[in-house]
Amino acid sequence: MSGEELRLHRSRAVNERLHAAVPGGAHTYAKGDDQYPQDLAPVIDHGRGARVWDVDGNEYLEYGSGLRSVSLGHAHPRVLEAVRRELDRGSNFVRPSVVEAEAAERFLATVPTAEMVKFAKNGSDATTAAVRLARAVTGRRRVALCADHPFFSVDDWFIGTTPMPTGIPPETTDLTVTFPYGDLAAVEALFDRYPDEIACLILEPATQTEPPPGYLQGLRDLAHRHGSVLVFDEMITGFRWSEAGAQGLYGVTPDLSTFGKALGNGFAVSALAGRRELMEWGGLRHEGDRVFLLSTTHGAETHALAAAMAVQTTYVEEGVTARLHALGERLAAGVRDAAAAMGVAGHVVVRGRASNLVFATLDARGRPSQEYRTLFLRSLLTGGVLAPSFVVSGALEEADVDRTVDVVGQACAVYRKALDAGDPTPWLGGRPVRPVFRRKV
């Protein structure tokens, strides 16, 4: 199927409507049409399992579903059953629902390294609450975050460090410092540079690379030695690394951790969890100054908490994490074989843990290339694969993975032609895709 044969007339019209009413044309920048080849940004009508259909009726195998949030697949029956059961009983009240206690107890049973939990609606609220709590308990102002991890929050303490700091006072950004992943000496140097100033270290415990031996425990030891709080952002690693997150897999317990994405299988729910003595600062059973930890009108909607409980039950009872790894391993092996067969193994590169695969597109000199990413995405889309990443969902079947590998092989053939020509432009179909974080439109 060529790009011209992929019918996206209605999608293009809806994209125009979106840009007229919504800044950026999407409510999440990573979903913007600038992330896709020109005129090949499908607008989704509905999804089921590992498939989605756009408003033009085109069907795609989907990867990275809901920015990694729909890990069980769209419209998962077990999750929907739990949600529907609560919707008939009301979703939000003037006092806590018993569902809030049940959901908290279920979460703490699933993530036994945590002692208390508080739910919210998005990851940014949870990570910012963790930062606020760390500042409160330490009496310090500075936040140290891992510079190698792409996103922590929409709030100023993080966004001010990105290429999009417009609107954020520099004095706020000045309170955030960074460290590289995997380098304990660099963290030690940061503590030496800012003695008694750093409230917390915040990082994803793992991403595309496994933590070096002893690294996470070393971070914990450093943080505690210097009176700081260790925060794990488990938005992605939660459930995909193990049901108890990366902390459960690697055996290192942070002081605080944040969960989201897979927790609700597409329903809005996130969590801040951690040690009781810290979390109680946001409660009513301590004698110090009160901390405004998390307080959201919709944070404990019963249907979202029911979804979270159903997700956790499904993961544990059906071995979903192991399935994600198996599917990802099959996909990674297939993509690498397809790239090698077309002579582009050094240019189409699969990276990351099997349950959380991404791909890099490199030019003839081995440099990351938005132009070659555009070419690759275009070939995938016209082959019926919607894949800003290769992050699998549990709804995929082995046959779906094999079909994806076939499409990747076709994309790699085009990639080879572009490399041989020395210029990918004839295969782009328009402007290249753009990074999310950039200063200019």
mmCIF file of C-alpha atoms in Angstrom, residues 189-400:
data_model
loop_
_atom_site.group_PDB
_atom_site.id
_atom_site.type_symbol
_atom_site.label_atom_id
_atom_site.label_comp_id
_atom_site.label_asym_id
_atom_site.label_seq_id
_atom_site.Cartn_x
_atom_site.Cartn_y
_atom_site.Cartn_z
ATOM 1 C CA ALA A 189 29.497 15.507 43.313
ATOM 2 C CA LEU A 190 26.048 17.114 43.152
ATOM 3 C CA PHE A 191 25.581 16.667 46.886
ATOM 4 C CA ASP A 192 29.041 18.150 47.441
ATOM 5 C CA ARG A 193 28.196 21.143 45.237
ATOM 6 C CA TYR A 194 24.895 21.788 47.014
ATOM 7 C CA PRO A 195 25.475 20.642 50.614
ATOM 8 C CA ASP A 196 22.269 20.374 52.668
ATOM 9 C CA GLU A 197 20.251 21.847 49.779
ATOM 10 C CA ILE A 198 18.901 18.872 47.791
ATOM 11 C CA ALA A 199 15.471 17.719 48.925
ATOM 12 C CA CYS A 200 15.200 14.695 46.658
ATOM 13 C CA LEU A 201 16.605 12.617 43.849
ATOM 14 C CA ILE A 202 13.921 11.737 41.291
ATOM 15 C CA LEU A 203 14.410 9.348 38.388
ATOM 16 C CA GLU A 204 12.923 6.457 36.497
ATOM 17 C CA PRO A 205 14.566 3.390 38.042
ATOM 18 C CA ALA A 206 15.188 2.003 34.539
ATOM 19 C CA THR A 207 14.434 2.938 30.942
ATOM 20 C CA GLN A 208 16.170 1.751 27.769
ATOM 21 C CA THR A 209 19.102 0.346 29.725
ATOM 22 C CA GLU A 210 19.211 -1.798 32.830
ATOM 23 C CA PRO A 211 20.583 -0.118 35.968
ATOM 24 C CA PRO A 212 24.271 -0.898 36.524
ATOM 25 C CA PRO A 213 24.863 -3.392 39.350
ATOM 26 C CA GLY A 214 24.447 -1.675 42.689
ATOM 27 C CA TYR A 215 23.361 1.634 41.164
ATOM 28 C CA LEU A 216 19.853 1.905 42.612
ATOM 29 C CA GLN A 217 20.958 0.780 46.051
ATOM 30 C CA GLY A 218 23.871 3.200 45.799
ATOM 31 C CA LEU A 219 21.470 6.048 45.056
ATOM 32 C CA ARG A 220 19.384 5.129 48.068
ATOM 33 C CA ASP A 221 22.476 5.046 50.282
ATOM 34 C CA LEU A 222 23.700 8.403 48.948
ATOM 35 C CA ALA A 223 20.305 10.044 49.384
ATOM 36 C CA HIS A 224 19.968 8.865 52.970
ATOM 37 C CA ARG A 225 23.575 9.710 53.845
ATOM 38 C CA HIS A 226 22.953 13.280 52.683
ATOM 39 C CA GLY A 227 19.519 13.609 54.265
ATOM 40 C CA SER A 228 17.653 13.524 50.949
ATOM 41 C CA VAL A 229 14.584 11.615 49.738
ATOM 42 C CA LEU A 230 14.776 9.022 46.940
ATOM 43 C CA VAL A 231 11.822 9.106 44.525
ATOM 44 C CA PHE A 232 11.224 6.504 41.816
ATOM 45 C CA ASP A 233 9.021 7.609 38.909
ATOM 46 C CA GLU A 234 7.373 4.263 38.067
ATOM 47 C CA MET A 235 4.855 5.633 35.574
ATOM 48 C CA ILE A 236 6.314 3.368 32.888
ATOM 49 C CA THR A 237 8.131 0.681 34.886
ATOM 50 C CA GLY A 238 5.092 0.075 37.087
ATOM 51 C CA PHE A 239 3.517 -3.235 35.980
ATOM 52 C CA ARG A 240 5.673 -3.462 32.834
ATOM 53 C CA TRP A 241 8.776 -4.427 34.851
ATOM 54 C CA SER A 242 6.802 -6.378 37.448
ATOM 55 C CA GLU A 243 3.438 -6.061 39.156
ATOM 56 C CA ALA A 244 5.281 -4.260 41.962
ATOM 57 C CA GLY A 245 7.230 -2.091 39.545
ATOM 58 C CA ALA A 246 10.976 -1.811 39.126
ATOM 59 C CA GLN A 247 11.387 -1.579 42.885
ATOM 60 C CA GLY A 248 9.863 -5.031 43.172
ATOM 61 C CA LEU A 249 12.071 -6.412 40.410
ATOM 62 C CA TYR A 250 15.384 -4.916 41.542
ATOM 63 C CA GLY A 251 14.757 -5.161 45.280
ATOM 64 C CA VAL A 252 15.468 -1.502 46.105
ATOM 65 C CA THR A 253 12.762 0.375 47.998
ATOM 66 C CA PRO A 254 12.552 4.141 47.404
ATOM 67 C CA ASP A 255 11.191 6.548 49.987
ATOM 68 C CA LEU A 256 8.447 7.610 47.585
ATOM 69 C CA SER A 257 7.275 6.326 44.219
ATOM 70 C CA THR A 258 4.717 7.340 41.627
ATOM 71 C CA PHE A 259 2.587 5.086 39.429
ATOM 72 C CA GLY A 260 0.182 5.689 36.556
ATOM 73 C CA LYS A 261 -0.252 4.778 32.886
ATOM 74 C CA ALA A 262 -0.824 0.986 33.024
ATOM 75 C CA LEU A 263 -2.541 1.308 36.413
ATOM 76 C CA GLY A 264 -5.925 2.193 34.856
ATOM 77 C CA ASN A 265 -5.666 0.621 31.378
ATOM 78 C CA GLY A 266 -6.686 3.944 29.857
ATOM 79 C CA PHE A 267 -8.842 5.211 32.718
ATOM 80 C CA ALA A 268 -7.396 8.210 34.525
ATOM 81 C CA VAL A 269 -5.719 7.137 37.751
ATOM 82 C CA SER A 270 -2.263 7.678 39.204
ATOM 83 C CA ALA A 271 -0.740 7.073 42.598
ATOM 84 C CA LEU A 272 1.802 8.476 45.012
ATOM 85 C CA ALA A 273 3.052 5.784 47.372
ATOM 86 C CA GLY A 274 5.749 5.532 49.983
ATOM 87 C CA ARG A 275 6.941 5.251 53.543
ATOM 88 C CA ARG A 276 4.320 5.933 56.192
ATOM 89 C CA GLU A 277 6.446 8.406 58.136
ATOM 90 C CA LEU A 278 6.724 10.602 55.022
ATOM 91 C CA MET A 279 3.221 10.121 53.636
ATOM 92 C CA GLU A 280 1.616 10.998 56.988
ATOM 93 C CA TRP A 281 2.942 14.560 56.564
ATOM 94 C CA GLY A 282 0.050 14.932 54.127
ATOM 95 C CA GLY A 283 -2.447 13.467 56.596
ATOM 96 C CA LEU A 284 -4.163 14.261 59.881
ATOM 97 C CA ARG A 285 -2.231 12.020 62.264
ATOM 98 C CA HIS A 286 0.990 13.891 62.907
ATOM 99 C CA GLU A 287 1.979 16.899 64.975
ATOM 100 C CA GLY A 288 3.956 18.965 62.464
ATOM 101 C CA ASP A 289 2.890 21.586 59.926
ATOM 102 C CA ARG A 290 0.330 20.317 57.443
ATOM 103 C CA VAL A 291 1.471 19.561 53.897
ATOM 104 C CA PHE A 292 -0.962 20.040 51.018
ATOM 105 C CA LEU A 293 -0.018 16.723 49.475
ATOM 106 C CA LEU A 294 -2.736 15.777 46.982
ATOM 107 C CA SER A 295 -6.334 16.960 46.942
ATOM 108 C CA THR A 296 -8.181 16.519 43.667
ATOM 109 C CA THR A 297 -11.931 16.610 43.125
ATOM 110 C CA HIS A 298 -11.843 13.666 40.736
ATOM 111 C CA GLY A 299 -8.856 11.830 42.192
ATOM 112 C CA ALA A 300 -10.918 9.032 43.692
ATOM 113 C CA GLU A 301 -13.688 8.547 41.142
ATOM 114 C CA THR A 302 -14.995 5.109 41.902
ATOM 115 C CA HIS A 303 -15.006 3.817 38.327
ATOM 116 C CA ALA A 304 -11.313 4.695 37.828
ATOM 117 C CA LEU A 305 -10.331 3.022 41.091
ATOM 118 C CA ALA A 306 -12.389 -0.013 40.101
ATOM 119 C CA ALA A 307 -10.463 -0.079 36.816
ATOM 120 C CA ALA A 308 -7.181 0.014 38.720
ATOM 121 C CA MET A 309 -8.214 -2.895 40.921
ATOM 122 C CA ALA A 310 -9.297 -4.919 37.899
ATOM 123 C CA VAL A 311 -5.995 -4.175 36.163
ATOM 124 C CA GLN A 312 -3.990 -5.353 39.167
ATOM 125 C CA THR A 313 -6.045 -8.515 39.497
ATOM 126 C CA THR A 314 -5.648 -9.262 35.793
ATOM 127 C CA TYR A 315 -1.890 -8.730 35.886
ATOM 128 C CA VAL A 316 -1.423 -11.025 38.864
ATOM 129 C CA GLU A 317 -3.844 -13.772 37.864
ATOM 130 C CA GLU A 318 -3.026 -13.861 34.142
ATOM 131 C CA GLY A 319 0.723 -13.219 34.253
ATOM 132 C CA VAL A 320 0.463 -10.168 32.021
ATOM 133 C CA THR A 321 3.966 -8.852 32.702
ATOM 134 C CA ALA A 322 5.491 -12.129 31.519
ATOM 135 C CA ARG A 323 3.283 -12.020 28.420
ATOM 136 C CA LEU A 324 4.423 -8.482 27.611
ATOM 137 C CA HIS A 325 8.034 -9.600 27.848
ATOM 138 C CA ALA A 326 7.451 -12.626 25.633
ATOM 139 C CA LEU A 327 5.680 -10.598 22.960
ATOM 140 C CA GLY A 328 8.345 -7.905 23.101
ATOM 141 C CA GLU A 329 11.153 -10.420 22.758
ATOM 142 C CA ARG A 330 9.481 -11.925 19.688
ATOM 143 C CA LEU A 331 9.010 -8.472 18.177
ATOM 144 C CA ALA A 332 12.558 -7.292 18.916
ATOM 145 C CA ALA A 333 14.086 -10.421 17.396
ATOM 146 C CA GLY A 334 11.895 -10.117 14.314
ATOM 147 C CA VAL A 335 12.647 -6.432 13.762
ATOM 148 C CA ARG A 336 16.386 -7.011 14.136
ATOM 149 C CA ASP A 337 16.273 -9.887 11.668
ATOM 150 C CA ALA A 338 14.244 -7.826 9.184
ATOM 151 C CA ALA A 339 16.633 -4.881 9.479
ATOM 152 C CA ALA A 340 19.639 -7.141 9.012
ATOM 153 C CA ALA A 341 18.092 -8.810 5.958
ATOM 154 C CA MET A 342 17.679 -5.403 4.300
ATOM 155 C CA GLY A 343 21.144 -4.203 5.303
ATOM 156 C CA VAL A 344 19.935 -1.526 7.724
ATOM 157 C CA ALA A 345 20.681 -3.213 11.053
ATOM 158 C CA GLY A 346 22.912 -0.291 12.011
ATOM 159 C CA HIS A 347 20.189 2.237 11.191
ATOM 160 C CA VAL A 348 16.889 0.786 12.460
ATOM 161 C CA VAL A 349 17.733 -0.043 16.057
ATOM 162 C CA VAL A 350 15.429 -1.579 18.679
ATOM 163 C CA ARG A 351 16.198 -0.602 22.262
ATOM 164 C CA GLY A 352 14.856 -1.097 25.742
ATOM 165 C CA ARG A 353 13.356 -3.782 27.915
ATOM 166 C CA ALA A 354 11.229 -6.262 25.979
ATOM 167 C CA SER A 355 8.032 -4.952 27.591
ATOM 168 C CA ASN A 356 8.914 -1.355 26.708
ATOM 169 C CA LEU A 357 10.610 -1.317 23.310
ATOM 170 C CA VAL A 358 11.429 1.848 21.391
ATOM 171 C CA PHE A 359 13.253 2.249 18.100
ATOM 172 C CA ALA A 360 15.897 4.625 16.824
ATOM 173 C CA THR A 361 16.237 5.727 13.191
ATOM 174 C CA LEU A 362 19.793 6.635 12.260
ATOM 175 C CA ASP A 363 21.152 8.257 9.109
ATOM 176 C CA ALA A 364 24.063 7.088 6.978
ATOM 177 C CA ARG A 365 26.527 8.448 9.561
ATOM 178 C CA GLY A 366 24.759 6.774 12.491
ATOM 179 C CA ARG A 367 23.137 9.962 13.808
ATOM 180 C CA PRO A 368 19.498 10.135 14.993
ATOM 181 C CA SER A 369 17.412 11.397 12.111
ATOM 182 C CA GLN A 370 13.899 12.840 12.082
ATOM 183 C CA GLU A 371 13.879 12.476 8.290
ATOM 184 C CA TYR A 372 14.538 8.742 8.438
ATOM 185 C CA ARG A 373 12.031 8.410 11.292
ATOM 186 C CA THR A 374 9.458 10.036 9.002
ATOM 187 C CA LEU A 375 10.243 7.605 6.202
ATOM 188 C CA PHE A 376 10.001 4.653 8.576
ATOM 189 C CA LEU A 377 6.725 5.782 10.175
ATOM 190 C CA ARG A 378 5.233 6.431 6.759
ATOM 191 C CA SER A 379 6.003 2.894 5.644
ATOM 192 C CA LEU A 380 4.585 1.426 8.850
ATOM 193 C CA LEU A 381 1.367 3.440 8.583
ATOM 194 C CA THR A 382 0.741 2.516 4.976
ATOM 195 C CA GLY A 383 1.275 -1.102 6.007
ATOM 196 C CA GLY A 384 -1.387 -0.827 8.697
ATOM 197 C CA VAL A 385 0.896 -0.474 11.736
ATOM 198 C CA LEU A 386 0.530 2.564 14.021
ATOM 199 C CA ALA A 387 3.772 2.523 15.979
ATOM 200 C CA PRO A 388 5.394 5.642 17.428
ATOM 201 C CA SER A 389 7.216 3.024 19.507
ATOM 202 C CA PHE A 390 7.261 -0.775 19.676
ATOM 203 C CA VAL A 391 5.699 -0.903 23.152
ATOM 204 C CA VAL A 392 3.454 -3.980 23.146
ATOM 205 C CA SER A 393 0.088 -4.550 24.775
ATOM 206 C CA GLY A 394 -1.167 -7.818 26.196
ATOM 207 C CA ALA A 395 -3.886 -7.927 23.551
ATOM 208 C CA LEU A 396 -1.412 -8.664 20.750
ATOM 209 C CA GLU A 397 -1.206 -12.187 19.399
ATOM 210 C CA GLU A 398 1.944 -13.794 18.053
ATOM 211 C CA ALA A 399 0.438 -13.567 14.556
ATOM 212 C CA ASP A 400 0.057 -9.803 15.036
#
